mmCIF file of C-alpha atoms and ligand atoms in Angstrom:
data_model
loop_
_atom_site.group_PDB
_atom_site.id
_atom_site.type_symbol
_atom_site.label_atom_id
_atom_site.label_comp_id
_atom_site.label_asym_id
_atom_site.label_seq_id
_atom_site.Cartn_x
_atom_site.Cartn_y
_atom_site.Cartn_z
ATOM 1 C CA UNK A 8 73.689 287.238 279.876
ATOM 2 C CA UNK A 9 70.481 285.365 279.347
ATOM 3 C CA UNK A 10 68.923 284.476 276.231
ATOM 4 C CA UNK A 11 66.326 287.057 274.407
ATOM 5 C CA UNK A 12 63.758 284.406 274.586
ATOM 6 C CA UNK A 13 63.794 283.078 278.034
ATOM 7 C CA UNK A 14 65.643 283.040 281.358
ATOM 8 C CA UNK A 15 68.092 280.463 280.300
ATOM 9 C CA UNK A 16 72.121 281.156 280.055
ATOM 10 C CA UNK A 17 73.103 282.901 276.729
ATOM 11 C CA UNK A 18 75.106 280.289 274.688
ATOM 12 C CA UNK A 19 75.648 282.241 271.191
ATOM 13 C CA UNK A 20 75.577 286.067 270.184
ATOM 14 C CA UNK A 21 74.601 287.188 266.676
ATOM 15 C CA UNK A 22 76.237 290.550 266.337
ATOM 16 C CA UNK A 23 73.702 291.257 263.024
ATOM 17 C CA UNK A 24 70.482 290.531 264.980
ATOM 18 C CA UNK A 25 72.407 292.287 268.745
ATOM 19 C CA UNK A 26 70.741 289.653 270.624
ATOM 20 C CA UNK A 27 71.917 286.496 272.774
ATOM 21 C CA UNK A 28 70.059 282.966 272.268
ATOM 22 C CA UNK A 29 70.578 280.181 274.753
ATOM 23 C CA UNK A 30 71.237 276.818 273.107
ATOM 24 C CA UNK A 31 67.764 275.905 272.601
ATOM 25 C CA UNK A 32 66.093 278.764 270.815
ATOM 26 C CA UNK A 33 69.804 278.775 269.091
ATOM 27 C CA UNK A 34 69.093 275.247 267.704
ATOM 28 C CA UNK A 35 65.220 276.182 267.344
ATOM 29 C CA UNK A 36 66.773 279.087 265.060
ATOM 30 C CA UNK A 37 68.998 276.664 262.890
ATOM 31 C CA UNK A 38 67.022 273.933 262.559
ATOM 32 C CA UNK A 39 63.948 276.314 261.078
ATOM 33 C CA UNK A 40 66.521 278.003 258.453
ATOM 34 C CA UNK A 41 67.345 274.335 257.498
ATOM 35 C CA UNK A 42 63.544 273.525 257.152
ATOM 36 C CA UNK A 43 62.493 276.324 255.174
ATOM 37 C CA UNK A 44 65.619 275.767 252.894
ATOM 38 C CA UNK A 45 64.026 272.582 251.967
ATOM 39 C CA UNK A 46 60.590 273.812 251.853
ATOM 40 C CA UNK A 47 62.002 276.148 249.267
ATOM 41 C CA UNK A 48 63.581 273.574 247.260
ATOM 42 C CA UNK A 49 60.674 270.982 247.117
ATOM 43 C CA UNK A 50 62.055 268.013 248.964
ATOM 44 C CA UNK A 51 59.394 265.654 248.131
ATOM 45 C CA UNK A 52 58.703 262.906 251.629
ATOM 46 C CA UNK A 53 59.781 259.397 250.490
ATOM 47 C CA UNK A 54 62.706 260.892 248.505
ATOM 48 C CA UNK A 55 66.422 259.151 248.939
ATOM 49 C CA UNK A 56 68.791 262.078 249.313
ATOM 50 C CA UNK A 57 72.705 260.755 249.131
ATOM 51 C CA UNK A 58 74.207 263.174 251.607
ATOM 52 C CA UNK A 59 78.349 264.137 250.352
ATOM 53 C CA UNK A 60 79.925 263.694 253.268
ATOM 54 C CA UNK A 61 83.180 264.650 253.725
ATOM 55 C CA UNK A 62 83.050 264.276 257.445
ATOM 56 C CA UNK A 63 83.681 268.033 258.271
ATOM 57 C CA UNK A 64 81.654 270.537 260.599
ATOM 58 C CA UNK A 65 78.782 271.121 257.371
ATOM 59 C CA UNK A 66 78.016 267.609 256.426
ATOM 60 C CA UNK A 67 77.917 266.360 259.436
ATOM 61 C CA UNK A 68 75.658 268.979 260.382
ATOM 62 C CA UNK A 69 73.376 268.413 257.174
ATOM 63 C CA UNK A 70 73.445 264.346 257.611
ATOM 64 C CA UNK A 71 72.273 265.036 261.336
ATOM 65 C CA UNK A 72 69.849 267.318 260.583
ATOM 66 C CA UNK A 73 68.391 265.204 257.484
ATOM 67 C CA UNK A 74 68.139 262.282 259.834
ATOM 68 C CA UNK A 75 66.578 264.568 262.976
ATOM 69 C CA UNK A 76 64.000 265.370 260.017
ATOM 70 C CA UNK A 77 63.342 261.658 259.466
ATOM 71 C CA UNK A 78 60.694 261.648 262.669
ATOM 72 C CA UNK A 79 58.996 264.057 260.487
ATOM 73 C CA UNK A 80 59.327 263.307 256.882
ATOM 74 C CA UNK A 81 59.997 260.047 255.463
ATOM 75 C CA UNK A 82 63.321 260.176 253.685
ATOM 76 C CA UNK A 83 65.586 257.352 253.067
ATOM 77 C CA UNK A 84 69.517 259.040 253.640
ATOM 78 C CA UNK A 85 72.882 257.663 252.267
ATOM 79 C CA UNK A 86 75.847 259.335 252.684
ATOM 80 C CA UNK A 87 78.255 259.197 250.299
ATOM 81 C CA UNK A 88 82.185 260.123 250.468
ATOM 82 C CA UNK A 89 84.645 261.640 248.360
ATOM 83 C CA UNK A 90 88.301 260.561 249.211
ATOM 84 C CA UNK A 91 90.629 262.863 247.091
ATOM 85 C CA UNK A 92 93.190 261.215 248.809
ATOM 86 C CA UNK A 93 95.171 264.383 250.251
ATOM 87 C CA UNK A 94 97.664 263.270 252.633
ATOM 88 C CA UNK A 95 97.142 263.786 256.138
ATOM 89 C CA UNK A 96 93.979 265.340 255.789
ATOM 90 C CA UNK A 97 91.737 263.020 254.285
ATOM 91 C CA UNK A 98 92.318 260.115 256.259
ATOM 92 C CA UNK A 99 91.299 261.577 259.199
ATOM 93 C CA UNK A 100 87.800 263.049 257.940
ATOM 94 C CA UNK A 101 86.881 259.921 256.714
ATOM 95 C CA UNK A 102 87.654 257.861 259.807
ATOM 96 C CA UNK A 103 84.768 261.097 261.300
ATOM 97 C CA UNK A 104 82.330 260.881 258.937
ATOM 98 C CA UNK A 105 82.159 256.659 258.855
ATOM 99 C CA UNK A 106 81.837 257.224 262.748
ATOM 100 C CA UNK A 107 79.221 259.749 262.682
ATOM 101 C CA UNK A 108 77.527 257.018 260.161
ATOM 102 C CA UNK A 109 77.540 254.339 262.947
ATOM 103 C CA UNK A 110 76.248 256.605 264.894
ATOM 104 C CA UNK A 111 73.419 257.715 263.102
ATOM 105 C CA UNK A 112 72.712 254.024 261.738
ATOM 106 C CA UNK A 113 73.534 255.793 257.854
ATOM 107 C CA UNK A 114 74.865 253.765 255.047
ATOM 108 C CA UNK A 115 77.646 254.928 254.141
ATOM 109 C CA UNK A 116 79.707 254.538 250.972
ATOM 110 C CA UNK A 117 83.429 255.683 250.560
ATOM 111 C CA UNK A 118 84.290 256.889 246.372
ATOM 112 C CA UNK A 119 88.540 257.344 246.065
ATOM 113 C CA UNK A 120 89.620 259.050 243.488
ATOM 114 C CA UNK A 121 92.354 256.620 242.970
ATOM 115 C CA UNK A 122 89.972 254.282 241.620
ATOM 116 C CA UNK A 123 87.710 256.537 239.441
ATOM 117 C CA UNK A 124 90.326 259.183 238.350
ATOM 118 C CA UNK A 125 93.451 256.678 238.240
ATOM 119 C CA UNK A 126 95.781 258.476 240.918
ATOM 120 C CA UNK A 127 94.810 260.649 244.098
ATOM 121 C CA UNK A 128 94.665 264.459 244.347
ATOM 122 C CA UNK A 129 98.375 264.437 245.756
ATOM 123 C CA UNK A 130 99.645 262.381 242.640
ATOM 124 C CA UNK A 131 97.567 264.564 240.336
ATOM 125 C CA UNK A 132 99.369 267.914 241.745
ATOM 126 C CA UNK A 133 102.846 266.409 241.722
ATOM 127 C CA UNK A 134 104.664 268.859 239.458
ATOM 128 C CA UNK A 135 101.559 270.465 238.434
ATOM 129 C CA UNK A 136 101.020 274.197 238.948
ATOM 130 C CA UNK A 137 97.675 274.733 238.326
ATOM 131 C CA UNK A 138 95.397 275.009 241.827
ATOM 132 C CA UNK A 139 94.304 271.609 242.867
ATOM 133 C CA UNK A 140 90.955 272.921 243.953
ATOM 134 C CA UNK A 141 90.103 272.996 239.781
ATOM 135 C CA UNK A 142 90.486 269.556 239.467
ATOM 136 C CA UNK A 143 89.083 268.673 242.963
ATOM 137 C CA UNK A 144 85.848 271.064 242.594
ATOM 138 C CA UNK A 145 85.093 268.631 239.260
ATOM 139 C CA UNK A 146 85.899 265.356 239.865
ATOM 140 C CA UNK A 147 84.002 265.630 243.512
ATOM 141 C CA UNK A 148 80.902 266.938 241.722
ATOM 142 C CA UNK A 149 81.182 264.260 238.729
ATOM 143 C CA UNK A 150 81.577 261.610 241.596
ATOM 144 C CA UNK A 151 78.637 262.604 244.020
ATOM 145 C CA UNK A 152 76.259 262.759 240.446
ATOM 146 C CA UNK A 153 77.369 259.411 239.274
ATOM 147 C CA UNK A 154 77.086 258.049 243.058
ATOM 148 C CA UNK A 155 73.329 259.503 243.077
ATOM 149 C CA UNK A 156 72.384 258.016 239.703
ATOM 150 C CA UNK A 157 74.432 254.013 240.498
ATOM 151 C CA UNK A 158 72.493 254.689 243.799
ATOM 152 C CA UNK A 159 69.200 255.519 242.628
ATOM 153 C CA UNK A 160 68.816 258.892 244.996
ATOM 154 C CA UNK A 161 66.720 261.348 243.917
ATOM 155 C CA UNK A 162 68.707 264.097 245.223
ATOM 156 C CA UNK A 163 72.325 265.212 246.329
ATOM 157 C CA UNK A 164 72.308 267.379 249.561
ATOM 158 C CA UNK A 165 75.982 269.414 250.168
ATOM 159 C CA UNK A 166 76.519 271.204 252.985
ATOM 160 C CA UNK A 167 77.140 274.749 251.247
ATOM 161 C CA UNK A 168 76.756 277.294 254.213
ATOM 162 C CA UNK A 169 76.386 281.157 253.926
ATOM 163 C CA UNK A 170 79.747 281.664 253.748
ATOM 164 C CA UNK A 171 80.605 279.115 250.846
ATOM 165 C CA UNK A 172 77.463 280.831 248.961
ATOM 166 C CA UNK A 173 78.799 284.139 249.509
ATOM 167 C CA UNK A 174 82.211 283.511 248.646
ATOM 168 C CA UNK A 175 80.874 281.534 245.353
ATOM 169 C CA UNK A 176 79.047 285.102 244.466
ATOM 170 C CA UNK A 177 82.318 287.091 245.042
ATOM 171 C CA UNK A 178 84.515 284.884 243.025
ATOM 172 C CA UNK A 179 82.749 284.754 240.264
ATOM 173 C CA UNK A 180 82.286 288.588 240.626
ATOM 174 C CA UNK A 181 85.832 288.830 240.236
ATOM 175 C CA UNK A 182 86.247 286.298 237.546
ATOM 176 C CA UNK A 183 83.199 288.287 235.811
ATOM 177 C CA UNK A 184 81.465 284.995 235.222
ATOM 178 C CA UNK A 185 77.981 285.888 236.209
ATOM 179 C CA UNK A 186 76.433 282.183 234.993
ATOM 180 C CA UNK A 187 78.082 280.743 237.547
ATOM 181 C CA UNK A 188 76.711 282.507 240.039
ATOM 182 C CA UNK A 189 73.574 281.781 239.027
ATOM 183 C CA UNK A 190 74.432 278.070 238.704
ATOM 184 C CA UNK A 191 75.468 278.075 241.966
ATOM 185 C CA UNK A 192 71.189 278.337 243.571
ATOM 186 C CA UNK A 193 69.612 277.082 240.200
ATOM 187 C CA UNK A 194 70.610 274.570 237.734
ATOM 188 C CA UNK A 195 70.761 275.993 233.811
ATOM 189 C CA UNK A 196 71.391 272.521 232.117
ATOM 190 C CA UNK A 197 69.116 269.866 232.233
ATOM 191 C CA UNK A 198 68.915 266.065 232.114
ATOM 192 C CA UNK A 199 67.837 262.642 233.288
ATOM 193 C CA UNK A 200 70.945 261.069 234.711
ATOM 194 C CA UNK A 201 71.429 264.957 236.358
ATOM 195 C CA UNK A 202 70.397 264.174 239.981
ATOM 196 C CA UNK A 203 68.689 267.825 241.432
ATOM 197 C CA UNK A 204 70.810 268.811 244.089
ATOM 198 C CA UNK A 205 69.858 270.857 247.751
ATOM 199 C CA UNK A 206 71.568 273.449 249.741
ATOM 200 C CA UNK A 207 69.293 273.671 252.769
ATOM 201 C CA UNK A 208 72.234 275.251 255.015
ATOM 202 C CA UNK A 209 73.248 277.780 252.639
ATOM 203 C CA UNK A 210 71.448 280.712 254.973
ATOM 204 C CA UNK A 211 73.423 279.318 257.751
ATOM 205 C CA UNK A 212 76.702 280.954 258.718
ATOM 206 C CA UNK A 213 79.611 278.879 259.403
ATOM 207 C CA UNK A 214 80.137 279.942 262.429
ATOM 208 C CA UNK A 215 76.655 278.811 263.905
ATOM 209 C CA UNK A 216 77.056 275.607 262.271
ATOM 210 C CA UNK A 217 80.737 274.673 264.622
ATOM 211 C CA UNK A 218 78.165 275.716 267.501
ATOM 212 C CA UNK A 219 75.527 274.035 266.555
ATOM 213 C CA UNK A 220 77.796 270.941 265.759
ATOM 214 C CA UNK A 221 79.501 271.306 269.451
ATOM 215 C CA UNK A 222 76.282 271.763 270.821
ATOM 216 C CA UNK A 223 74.904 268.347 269.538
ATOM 217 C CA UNK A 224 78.127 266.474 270.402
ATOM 218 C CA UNK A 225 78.679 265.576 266.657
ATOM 219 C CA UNK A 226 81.603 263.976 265.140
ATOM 220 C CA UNK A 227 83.396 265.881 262.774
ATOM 221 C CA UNK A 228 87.372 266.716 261.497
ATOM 222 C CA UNK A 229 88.015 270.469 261.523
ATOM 223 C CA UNK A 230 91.547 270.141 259.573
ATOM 224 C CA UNK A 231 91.748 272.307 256.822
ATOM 225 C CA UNK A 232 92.528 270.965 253.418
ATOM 226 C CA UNK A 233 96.507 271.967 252.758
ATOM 227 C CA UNK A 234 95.719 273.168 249.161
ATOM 228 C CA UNK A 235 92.981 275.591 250.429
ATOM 229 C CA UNK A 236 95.171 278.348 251.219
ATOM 230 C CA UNK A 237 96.572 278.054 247.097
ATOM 231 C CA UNK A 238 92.967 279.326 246.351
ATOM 232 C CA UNK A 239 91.165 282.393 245.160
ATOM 233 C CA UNK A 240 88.705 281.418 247.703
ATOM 234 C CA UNK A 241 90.736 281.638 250.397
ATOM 235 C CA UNK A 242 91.213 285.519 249.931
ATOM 236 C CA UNK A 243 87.471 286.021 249.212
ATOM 237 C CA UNK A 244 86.898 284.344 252.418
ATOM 238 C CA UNK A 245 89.307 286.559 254.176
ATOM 239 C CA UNK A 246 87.948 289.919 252.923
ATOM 240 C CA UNK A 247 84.495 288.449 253.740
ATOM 241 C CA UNK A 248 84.633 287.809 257.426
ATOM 242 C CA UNK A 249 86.599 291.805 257.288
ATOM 243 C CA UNK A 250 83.478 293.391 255.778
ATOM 244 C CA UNK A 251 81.348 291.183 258.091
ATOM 245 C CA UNK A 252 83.365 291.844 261.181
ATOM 246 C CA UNK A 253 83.026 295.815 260.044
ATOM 247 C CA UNK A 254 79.460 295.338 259.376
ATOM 248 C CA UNK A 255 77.143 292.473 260.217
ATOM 249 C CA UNK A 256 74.836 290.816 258.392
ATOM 250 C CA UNK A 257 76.860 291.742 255.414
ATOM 251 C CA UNK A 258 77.029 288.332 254.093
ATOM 252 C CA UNK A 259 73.169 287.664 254.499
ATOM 253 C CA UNK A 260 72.799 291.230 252.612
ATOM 254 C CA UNK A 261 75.292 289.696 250.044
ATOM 255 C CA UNK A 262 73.076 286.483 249.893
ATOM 256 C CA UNK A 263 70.222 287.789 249.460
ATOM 257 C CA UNK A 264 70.946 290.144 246.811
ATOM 258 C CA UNK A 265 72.610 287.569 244.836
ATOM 259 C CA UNK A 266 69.078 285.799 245.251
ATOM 260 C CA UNK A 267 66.959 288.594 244.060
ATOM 261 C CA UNK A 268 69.402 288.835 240.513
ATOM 262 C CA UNK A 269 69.425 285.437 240.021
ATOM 263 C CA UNK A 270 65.739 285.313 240.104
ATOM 264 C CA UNK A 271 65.436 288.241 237.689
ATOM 265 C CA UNK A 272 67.176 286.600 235.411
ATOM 266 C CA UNK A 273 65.604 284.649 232.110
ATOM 267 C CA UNK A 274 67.346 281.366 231.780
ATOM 268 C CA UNK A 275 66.525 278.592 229.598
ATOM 269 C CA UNK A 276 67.819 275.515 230.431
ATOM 270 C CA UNK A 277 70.123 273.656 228.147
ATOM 271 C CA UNK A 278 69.503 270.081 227.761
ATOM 272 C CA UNK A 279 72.646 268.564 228.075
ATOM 273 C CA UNK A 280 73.664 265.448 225.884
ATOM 274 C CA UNK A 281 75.836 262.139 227.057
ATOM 275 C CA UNK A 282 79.560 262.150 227.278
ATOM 276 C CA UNK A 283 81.174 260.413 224.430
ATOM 277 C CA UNK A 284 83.323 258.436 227.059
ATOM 278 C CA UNK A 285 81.498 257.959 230.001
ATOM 279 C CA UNK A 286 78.090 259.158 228.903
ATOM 280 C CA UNK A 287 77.354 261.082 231.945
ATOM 281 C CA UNK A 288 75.788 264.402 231.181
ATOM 282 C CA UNK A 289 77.524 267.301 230.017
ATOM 283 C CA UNK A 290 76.881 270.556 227.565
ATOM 284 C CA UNK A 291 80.011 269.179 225.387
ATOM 285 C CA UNK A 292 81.170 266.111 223.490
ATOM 286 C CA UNK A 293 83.191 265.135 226.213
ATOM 287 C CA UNK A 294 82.637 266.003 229.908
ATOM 288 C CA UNK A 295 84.851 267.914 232.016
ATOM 289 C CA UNK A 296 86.024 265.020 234.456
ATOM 290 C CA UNK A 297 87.073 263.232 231.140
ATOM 291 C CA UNK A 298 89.027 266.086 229.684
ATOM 292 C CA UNK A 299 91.032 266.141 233.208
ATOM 293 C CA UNK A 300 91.560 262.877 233.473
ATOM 294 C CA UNK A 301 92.914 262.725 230.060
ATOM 295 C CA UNK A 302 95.262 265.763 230.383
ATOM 296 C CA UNK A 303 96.396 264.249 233.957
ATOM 297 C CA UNK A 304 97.061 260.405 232.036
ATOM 298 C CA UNK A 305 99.705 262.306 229.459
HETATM 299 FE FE1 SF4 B 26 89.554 269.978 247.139
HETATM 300 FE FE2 SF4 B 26 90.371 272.534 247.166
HETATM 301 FE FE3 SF4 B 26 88.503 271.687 248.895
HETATM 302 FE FE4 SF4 B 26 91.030 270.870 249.159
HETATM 303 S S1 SF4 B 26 90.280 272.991 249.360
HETATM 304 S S2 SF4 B 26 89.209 269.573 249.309
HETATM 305 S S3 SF4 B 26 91.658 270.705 247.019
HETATM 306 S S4 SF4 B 26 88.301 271.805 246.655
#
């Protein structure tokens, strides 16, 4: 099959456009969703953007992209990673993502949760029933802001795709927590040590970003985390790639309708105050990474 721009040898097809794109106009196609996210979100040139990099297939597509955009923008990059400290799994994304780093000539900086949290993921779930993801989702998102701010970046770039946006919007369907979505593409709290964050790959589906990631000879672990399977999202994601197999482009429809509501919606932001403990923002007297690692200290 050849491509439906040019004579050259098909190397992806999108079953919601019907048409085959060699790896060039594939890449052309990626790389301009990528762009326009960030058009959209106002990346200023001469911004630092810390990059969370958990050395997976989406961050390692974001941090290569970022830098690829460096010929064009001036941006100074650091990536920044979360160990959770999840046995045999962590270790081995790590040991990717300070590769791709050397590769890339990155800085990179390695956060364990040991040391900010007082035990790893693994000790944290010993005995406890709750999902781990609750505690994980937190403490990674408390880390990567407090990073930014110590780091003086002026914004946090995660590599979200489609599918983790689209999932997000079902979840919180089901949980009937409608904020959230809208938290999710806009923030609704607001404050100085609150570093703005960008999702410039969440129009990308997952699948195009392994290709794209193969296709650039990137460095990346594909394990998959062994608590992800324990999670709500991990039956959202199943149903999702059903309806999407059944009918394409049914998680860009998804997307983009989630889009449209959030935009209709009036928010005023809350301005949110210091933590009593660690005076890091938050809408309570004490944040949520404090609460946790209080309950997980008893
Ligand atoms: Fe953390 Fe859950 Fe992701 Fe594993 S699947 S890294 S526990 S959020």
């Amino acid at each position: 099959m050849a491509c439906h721009y040019c004579n050259n040898e098909a190397y992806v097809y999108l079953p919601y456009a019907a048409r085959e794109l060699c790896e060039k106009h594939f890449s052309k196609l990626i790389e301009s969703r990528f762009s326009r996210s960030l058009r959209e979100e106002g990346l200023k040139p001469h911004a630092k953007v810390l990059v969370g990099l958990s050395g997976g297939k989406d961050s390692a597509t974001l941090l290569y992209m970022l830098k690829k955009l460096t010929s064009k923008i001036p941006l100074s990059i650091v990536a920044v990673t979360i160990d959770e400290g999840i046995a045999n799994y962590r270790s081995k994304s790590v040991e990717a993502a300070e590769k791709l780093c050397k590769e890339l000539d990155i800085e990179h900086v390695i956060v364990p949760f040991s040391k900010e949290v007082g035990k790893s993921l693994d000790e944290a779930m010993e005995d406890n029933p709750e999902p781990a993801c609750g505690y994980c989702g937190v403490f990674r998102r408390y880390l990567l802001n407090k990073a930014a701010r110590d780091l003086k970046a002026d914004y946090v770039a995660i590599g979200h795709n489609l599918d983790d946006a689209v999932q997000t919007v079902m979840m919180n369907l089901l949980r009937n927590e409608p904020s959230r979505i809208a938290r999710f593409f806009k923030p609704l709290s607001t404050s100085d040590d609150f570093v703005p964050r960008l999702k410039p790959l969440i129009h990308i589906p997952e699948k195009e970003i392994v290709l794209y990631a193969l296709s650039k000879g990137l460095v990346f672990d594909d394990g998959e985390c062994p608590y992800a399977n324990r999670s709500i999202r991990y039956d959202v994601r199943v149903l999702l790639n059903n309806l999407e197999d059944r009918y394409p482009g049914a998680k860009f429809r998804i997307l983009r309708s989630a889009l449209s509501i959030v935009e209709s919606m009036k928010f005023e932001p809350v301005k949110m105050k210091p933590c009593s403990i660690c005076s890091m923002p938050t809408n309570n007297d004490v944040c949520m990474f404090c609460s946790m690692k209080e309950k997980l200290s008893k």
